[in-house]
Amino acid sequence: MSTLSWTPPAPARLGITLETHIMEEMRGTPGATGSFTSLLNLIGMAGKLISSRVRAAGLADALGWTGQTNVQGEEVQKLDEYANDVLCTVLERRSHCGMLASEEMEEPLLLGPDPRARYVVLFDPLDGSSNIDVNVSIGTIFAILRRDGEGLGPTTANDALRPGRDLVAAGYIMYGSSTVLVYTTGHGTGVHGFTYDPSVGEFFLSHENIRCPPRGKTYSINEGNSSLWTEPVRRWNAWLKEDAKPEGRPYGQRYVGTLVADAHRTLLKGGIFAYPADTKSPSGKLRLLYEANPFAFIFEAAGGVAIDGTQRILDLQPTGLHQRTPLILGSKDDVADFEDFMAGRR
Ligand code: P6P
């Protein structure tokens, strides 16, 4: 029996690129204009550019490049600034977007009054960048909103402050042992993964219709924060580590410290990722709009669950561009166990 939570492409579907897959989805969308398709392809192109620079980052250090200027005297940008610049430059093209919001920019980038510019893209250009210098996986996270209706005025910052359930697409690009792009347009269209082949410069379909298993065997949390946790979180954590083999415990502990990597593993293999509120971060650490919401959208599309401890992440009404939230993400049965502890049922 296959233990995979996705479908390896059938022979007839080998060689399907990201562009082809997006086009297939567009054909299945009545009234599609191609703008959304083009926008998703732009994100794919940004991922290719960022991937090539991430792969060379270590080389930069090896060749004695400094943090500010390289041997040619060129200014070497920090990777997260570079990733942000690439995404802004690429997403400004073709008037698809009215606004871009990024973890790297205090204020959103408003792109002018073009009525064709219906999309708002929210992103963390390089999540986990503190892991770059130890060659640990990092990633780009994106979420896409669409402004609907006629006679719309210029996009404003408030157009970003919508609950995650309104997203029209979300995804991430993980720069790990290989570069993988995962995206969904929600609403039953499935979650699909593409692996980048730098020799031909294409993302090829590698993980079709990813489903998050209903239960996993690992939990992912920064145990270093245990003294800061609330009592229910401590009891949940201790319960997971009990020697109770007939009930599938103890769980294994995995924690990379990059949300994209910990979430990607949890999506494919099941289990639970938790960055709960604690006494140091009473609102949690992770950002709602461009970290929690996109992953919540992806996990729900794959049959998983995402809460802030008690509420569905996608129902949270944002009040600020960079607001934080606790995030509990993963298999529906594992998150249900967490909720039981938070509600005092265990
Ligand atoms: P901690 C990376 O800095 C990040 O924003 C997420 O990618 C990751 O899940 C989290 O912070 C790790 O935080 O406090 O465990 O180092």
Coordinates of C-alpha atoms and ligand atoms in Angstrom, one line a residue:
M1 CA 0.0 0.0 0.0
S2 CA 1.4 3.4 -0.9
T3 CA 2.4 5.4 2.1
L4 CA 2.8 8.5 -0.1
S5 CA 0.4 11.4 0.7
W6 CA 0.6 12.6 -3.0
T7 CA 0.3 11.0 -6.4
P8 CA 3.6 10.6 -8.3
P9 CA 2.8 11.7 -11.9
A10 CA 1.6 9.0 -14.1
P11 CA 3.8 8.4 -17.2
A12 CA 1.4 10.4 -19.3
R13 CA 1.8 13.4 -16.9
L14 CA 5.6 13.3 -16.6
G15 CA 7.2 16.5 -17.9
I16 CA 4.2 18.7 -17.0
T17 CA 5.6 22.1 -16.1
L18 CA 4.2 24.6 -13.7
E19 CA 3.1 26.7 -16.6
T20 CA 1.3 23.8 -18.2
H21 CA -0.4 22.9 -14.9
I22 CA -1.6 26.5 -14.3
M23 CA -2.9 26.7 -17.8
E24 CA -4.8 23.4 -17.3
E25 CA -6.4 25.0 -14.2
M26 CA -7.3 28.1 -16.1
R27 CA -9.1 26.0 -18.8
G28 CA -11.2 24.6 -16.0
T29 CA -12.2 28.1 -14.8
P30 CA -15.1 29.7 -16.7
G31 CA -14.5 33.4 -17.5
A32 CA -10.8 33.2 -16.8
T33 CA -8.9 36.0 -18.5
G34 CA -5.4 34.6 -18.2
S35 CA -4.4 37.4 -15.7
F36 CA -4.3 35.0 -12.8
T37 CA -2.5 32.4 -14.8
S38 CA 0.1 35.0 -15.8
L39 CA 0.4 36.2 -12.1
L40 CA 1.1 32.6 -10.9
N41 CA 3.7 32.2 -13.6
L42 CA 5.4 35.4 -12.6
I43 CA 5.7 34.0 -9.1
G44 CA 7.3 30.9 -10.5
M45 CA 9.8 33.0 -12.4
A46 CA 10.7 34.9 -9.2
G47 CA 11.3 31.6 -7.5
K48 CA 13.7 30.6 -10.2
L49 CA 15.7 33.8 -9.8
I50 CA 15.7 33.6 -6.0
S51 CA 16.7 29.9 -6.1
S52 CA 19.7 30.5 -8.3
R53 CA 20.9 33.3 -5.9
V54 CA 20.3 31.2 -2.8
R55 CA 22.3 28.4 -4.3
A56 CA 25.2 30.7 -5.0
A57 CA 25.1 32.4 -1.6
G58 CA 27.5 29.9 0.0
L59 CA 29.8 30.4 -3.0
A60 CA 29.8 34.1 -2.3
D61 CA 31.2 33.5 1.1
A62 CA 33.7 30.9 -0.3
L63 CA 35.0 33.4 -2.8
G64 CA 35.6 36.0 -0.2
W65 CA 32.8 38.2 -1.1
T66 CA 31.9 40.5 1.7
G67 CA 28.5 41.1 3.0
Q68 CA 28.4 44.5 1.3
T69 CA 30.6 44.4 -1.8
N70 CA 32.0 41.5 -3.8
V71 CA 35.4 41.1 -5.5
Q72 CA 34.1 43.1 -8.5
G73 CA 33.1 45.9 -6.2
E74 CA 29.4 45.1 -6.8
E75 CA 27.1 45.6 -3.8
V76 CA 26.0 42.1 -2.7
Q77 CA 22.5 42.4 -1.3
K78 CA 21.4 40.4 1.7
L79 CA 19.4 37.5 0.3
D80 CA 16.1 38.5 1.9
E81 CA 16.4 42.1 0.5
Y82 CA 17.3 40.5 -2.9
A83 CA 14.3 38.2 -2.7
N84 CA 12.0 41.1 -1.8
D85 CA 13.4 43.2 -4.7
V86 CA 12.9 40.3 -7.2
L87 CA 9.3 39.7 -6.1
C88 CA 8.5 43.4 -6.3
T89 CA 10.1 43.9 -9.7
V90 CA 8.5 40.8 -11.2
L91 CA 5.0 41.3 -9.7
E92 CA 4.8 44.9 -10.9
R93 CA 4.8 43.7 -14.4
R94 CA 1.7 43.4 -16.6
S95 CA -0.6 45.3 -14.3
H96 CA -2.0 42.3 -12.5
C97 CA -1.4 43.6 -9.0
G98 CA -2.7 46.7 -7.3
M99 CA -0.6 46.2 -4.2
L100 CA 2.2 44.2 -2.8
A101 CA 2.8 43.6 0.9
S102 CA 5.9 42.0 2.3
E103 CA 7.5 41.2 5.6
E104 CA 10.5 43.2 4.4
M105 CA 8.4 46.4 3.8
E106 CA 6.8 48.4 6.7
E107 CA 4.2 49.8 4.3
P108 CA 2.5 48.1 1.3
L109 CA 3.7 49.0 -2.2
L110 CA 0.7 50.6 -4.0
L111 CA 1.1 50.1 -7.7
G112 CA -1.2 52.8 -9.1
P113 CA -4.9 53.1 -10.1
D114 CA -5.0 50.6 -13.1
P115 CA -8.5 49.0 -13.0
R116 CA -7.0 45.8 -14.5
A117 CA -4.8 45.5 -11.3
R118 CA -7.2 43.4 -9.3
Y119 CA -4.7 41.3 -7.3
V120 CA -3.1 41.9 -4.0
V121 CA 0.0 39.7 -3.3
L122 CA 1.2 39.2 0.3
F123 CA 4.6 37.5 0.8
D124 CA 7.4 36.6 3.1
P125 CA 10.2 36.8 0.5
L126 CA 12.7 34.7 2.4
D127 CA 11.4 32.9 5.5
G128 CA 14.0 31.5 7.8
S129 CA 16.8 33.7 6.4
S130 CA 18.8 33.3 9.7
N131 CA 19.4 29.7 8.6
I132 CA 21.1 30.7 5.3
D133 CA 24.6 30.7 6.7
V134 CA 24.3 27.2 8.0
N135 CA 22.8 25.9 4.7
V136 CA 19.5 24.9 6.3
S137 CA 16.3 25.1 4.1
I138 CA 14.6 28.5 3.7
G139 CA 11.7 29.6 1.6
T140 CA 9.3 32.1 0.0
I141 CA 5.7 32.2 1.1
F142 CA 2.9 33.9 -0.9
A143 CA -0.8 34.6 -0.6
I144 CA -3.0 36.1 -3.3
L145 CA -6.3 38.1 -2.8
R146 CA -8.5 39.4 -5.6
R147 CA -10.5 42.6 -5.6
D148 CA -13.9 41.8 -7.2
G149 CA -16.6 44.2 -8.4
E150 CA -16.9 47.0 -11.0
G151 CA -15.7 50.6 -10.9
L152 CA -13.1 49.9 -8.2
G153 CA -11.1 52.8 -6.9
P154 CA -7.3 52.5 -6.4
T155 CA -6.1 49.7 -4.2
T156 CA -5.5 50.7 -0.6
A157 CA -3.7 49.1 2.3
N158 CA -7.1 48.0 3.7
D159 CA -7.5 45.7 0.7
A160 CA -4.9 43.5 2.3
L161 CA -6.8 43.2 5.6
R162 CA -9.1 40.4 4.6
P163 CA -9.5 37.1 6.3
G164 CA -7.6 34.2 4.9
R165 CA -10.8 32.4 3.7
D166 CA -10.9 35.1 1.0
L167 CA -7.6 34.1 -0.6
V168 CA -7.7 32.9 -4.3
A169 CA -4.4 31.2 -4.1
A170 CA -1.5 30.5 -1.8
G171 CA 1.8 28.7 -2.0
Y172 CA 5.5 28.5 -1.1
I173 CA 8.8 27.8 -2.6
M174 CA 11.3 25.8 -0.5
Y175 CA 15.0 26.1 -1.2
G176 CA 16.1 22.8 0.3
S177 CA 17.9 19.8 -1.0
S178 CA 16.0 20.7 -4.1
T179 CA 13.8 23.7 -4.9
V180 CA 10.1 22.8 -4.6
L181 CA 7.1 25.0 -5.4
V182 CA 3.8 24.1 -3.8
Y183 CA 0.5 25.9 -4.6
T184 CA -3.2 25.7 -4.4
T185 CA -6.1 27.8 -5.7
G186 CA -8.3 26.2 -3.1
H187 CA -12.0 25.3 -3.6
G188 CA -11.3 21.6 -4.4
T189 CA -8.6 22.2 -7.0
G190 CA -6.0 20.3 -4.9
V191 CA -2.5 21.1 -3.7
H192 CA 0.3 20.4 -6.1
G193 CA 4.1 20.3 -5.9
F194 CA 6.7 21.1 -8.6
T195 CA 10.4 20.4 -8.4
Y196 CA 12.8 22.8 -10.1
D197 CA 15.3 21.4 -12.6
P198 CA 17.9 24.1 -13.0
S199 CA 19.5 22.4 -16.0
V200 CA 16.4 23.3 -18.1
G201 CA 15.0 26.1 -15.9
E202 CA 11.6 24.5 -15.3
F203 CA 9.5 23.5 -12.4
F204 CA 8.2 20.0 -13.2
L205 CA 5.1 18.4 -11.6
S206 CA 6.4 16.0 -8.9
H207 CA 3.7 15.9 -6.2
E208 CA 0.2 15.8 -7.6
N209 CA -2.8 16.3 -5.3
I210 CA -1.0 16.4 -2.0
R211 CA -3.2 15.2 0.9
C212 CA -2.2 15.8 4.5
P213 CA -2.5 12.5 6.4
P214 CA -5.3 12.5 9.1
R215 CA -2.6 11.7 11.7
G216 CA 1.2 11.7 11.8
K217 CA 4.0 10.5 14.0
T218 CA 5.9 13.7 14.7
Y219 CA 5.4 17.0 16.4
S220 CA 7.3 20.2 15.7
I221 CA 7.7 22.9 18.3
N222 CA 10.6 24.9 19.7
E223 CA 11.1 23.0 23.0
G224 CA 13.4 25.8 24.1
N225 CA 10.3 27.9 24.8
S226 CA 8.7 25.3 27.1
S227 CA 9.2 27.5 30.2
L228 CA 7.2 30.2 28.5
W229 CA 4.2 28.0 27.5
T230 CA 0.8 28.1 29.0
E231 CA -0.2 25.1 31.2
P232 CA -2.4 23.4 28.6
V233 CA 0.4 23.5 26.0
R234 CA 2.8 22.0 28.6
R235 CA 0.3 19.2 29.3
W236 CA -0.2 18.5 25.6
N237 CA 3.5 18.4 25.1
A238 CA 4.1 16.0 28.0
W239 CA 1.2 13.8 26.7
L240 CA 2.7 13.5 23.2
K241 CA 6.0 12.3 24.8
E242 CA 4.4 9.6 27.1
D243 CA 5.5 6.0 26.5
A244 CA 2.1 4.8 25.2
K245 CA 2.9 2.7 22.2
P246 CA -0.6 1.2 21.8
E247 CA -1.8 4.8 21.3
G248 CA 1.1 5.7 19.0
R249 CA 3.0 7.7 21.5
P250 CA 5.7 9.0 22.0
Y251 CA 5.8 11.1 18.9
G252 CA 9.1 11.9 17.2
Q253 CA 10.3 15.6 17.5
R254 CA 11.4 17.5 14.4
Y255 CA 12.1 21.2 14.3
V256 CA 14.1 22.9 11.6
G257 CA 13.3 26.5 12.7
T258 CA 12.2 27.5 9.2
L259 CA 8.4 27.5 8.9
V260 CA 8.4 26.5 5.2
A261 CA 10.5 23.4 6.0
D262 CA 8.6 22.4 9.1
A263 CA 5.3 23.0 7.4
H264 CA 6.3 21.2 4.2
R265 CA 7.3 18.1 6.1
T266 CA 4.1 18.2 8.1
L267 CA 2.0 18.6 5.0
L268 CA 3.6 15.5 3.3
K269 CA 4.0 13.2 6.3
G270 CA 1.3 14.4 8.7
G271 CA 1.8 15.4 12.4
I272 CA 1.6 18.8 14.0
F273 CA 3.5 22.1 13.9
A274 CA 2.9 24.5 16.8
Y275 CA 4.1 28.0 17.5
P276 CA 1.7 28.8 20.3
A277 CA 1.3 32.0 22.2
D278 CA 3.6 32.2 25.2
T279 CA 4.7 34.7 27.9
K280 CA 7.4 36.1 25.5
S281 CA 5.1 36.3 22.5
P282 CA 1.5 36.6 23.8
S283 CA 0.2 37.1 20.2
G284 CA 2.4 34.3 18.9
K285 CA 5.5 35.0 16.7
L286 CA 4.4 34.2 13.2
R287 CA 2.8 36.7 10.9
L288 CA -0.9 36.2 10.1
L289 CA -1.2 37.7 6.6
Y290 CA 1.9 36.2 4.8
E291 CA 2.8 33.2 7.0
A292 CA -0.1 31.7 8.9
N293 CA -2.9 32.4 6.3
P294 CA -1.1 31.0 3.2
F295 CA -0.2 27.8 5.1
A296 CA -3.7 27.5 6.6
F297 CA -5.2 27.9 3.1
I298 CA -2.8 25.2 1.8
F299 CA -3.4 22.8 4.7
E300 CA -7.2 23.0 4.5
A301 CA -7.1 22.5 0.7
A302 CA -5.0 19.3 1.5
G303 CA -7.4 18.0 4.2
G304 CA -5.4 19.4 7.1
V305 CA -6.3 22.0 9.8
A306 CA -4.9 25.4 11.0
I307 CA -5.9 27.2 14.2
D308 CA -4.6 29.8 16.5
G309 CA -5.2 27.5 19.5
T310 CA -8.9 27.8 19.5
Q311 CA -10.1 29.5 16.3
R312 CA -9.7 28.7 12.6
I313 CA -6.8 30.8 11.2
L314 CA -8.7 31.5 8.0
D315 CA -11.6 33.2 9.9
L316 CA -9.3 35.7 11.8
Q317 CA -10.1 39.3 10.7
P318 CA -6.8 41.1 10.3
T319 CA -6.3 44.5 11.8
G320 CA -2.7 45.2 10.8
L321 CA -0.4 44.2 7.9
H322 CA 2.3 42.7 10.2
Q323 CA 0.2 41.4 13.0
R324 CA 1.3 38.1 14.6
T325 CA -0.7 35.1 15.5
P326 CA -0.2 31.8 17.3
L327 CA -0.2 29.0 14.7
I328 CA -1.1 25.3 15.2
L329 CA -0.9 23.5 11.8
G330 CA -1.2 19.9 10.7
S331 CA -3.2 16.7 10.5
K332 CA -6.8 17.0 11.5
D333 CA -6.6 14.4 14.3
D334 CA -3.4 15.8 15.7
V335 CA -4.7 19.3 15.8
A336 CA -7.9 18.0 17.4
D337 CA -5.9 16.5 20.2
F338 CA -4.2 19.9 20.8
E339 CA -7.6 21.6 20.8
D340 CA -8.8 19.2 23.5
F341 CA -5.9 20.2 25.8
M342 CA -6.5 23.9 25.1
A343 CA -10.2 23.5 25.9
G344 CA -9.5 21.6 29.1
R345 CA -11.1 18.4 27.7
R346 CA -7.9 16.5 28.5
Ligands
P6P1 P1 12.1 30.3 16.7 C1 12.1 32.0 11.1 O1 12.8 33.0 11.8 C2 10.7 32.0 11.6 O2 10.1 33.3 11.3 C3 9.9 30.9 11.0 O3 10.3 30.5 9.8 C4 10.1 29.8 12.0 O4 9.0 28.8 12.1 C5 10.2 30.6 13.4 O5 10.6 31.9 13.0 C6 11.2 30.0 14.3 O6 11.2 30.7 15.5 O7 11.7 31.3 17.8 O8 11.8 28.9 17.1 O9 13.6 30.4 16.3

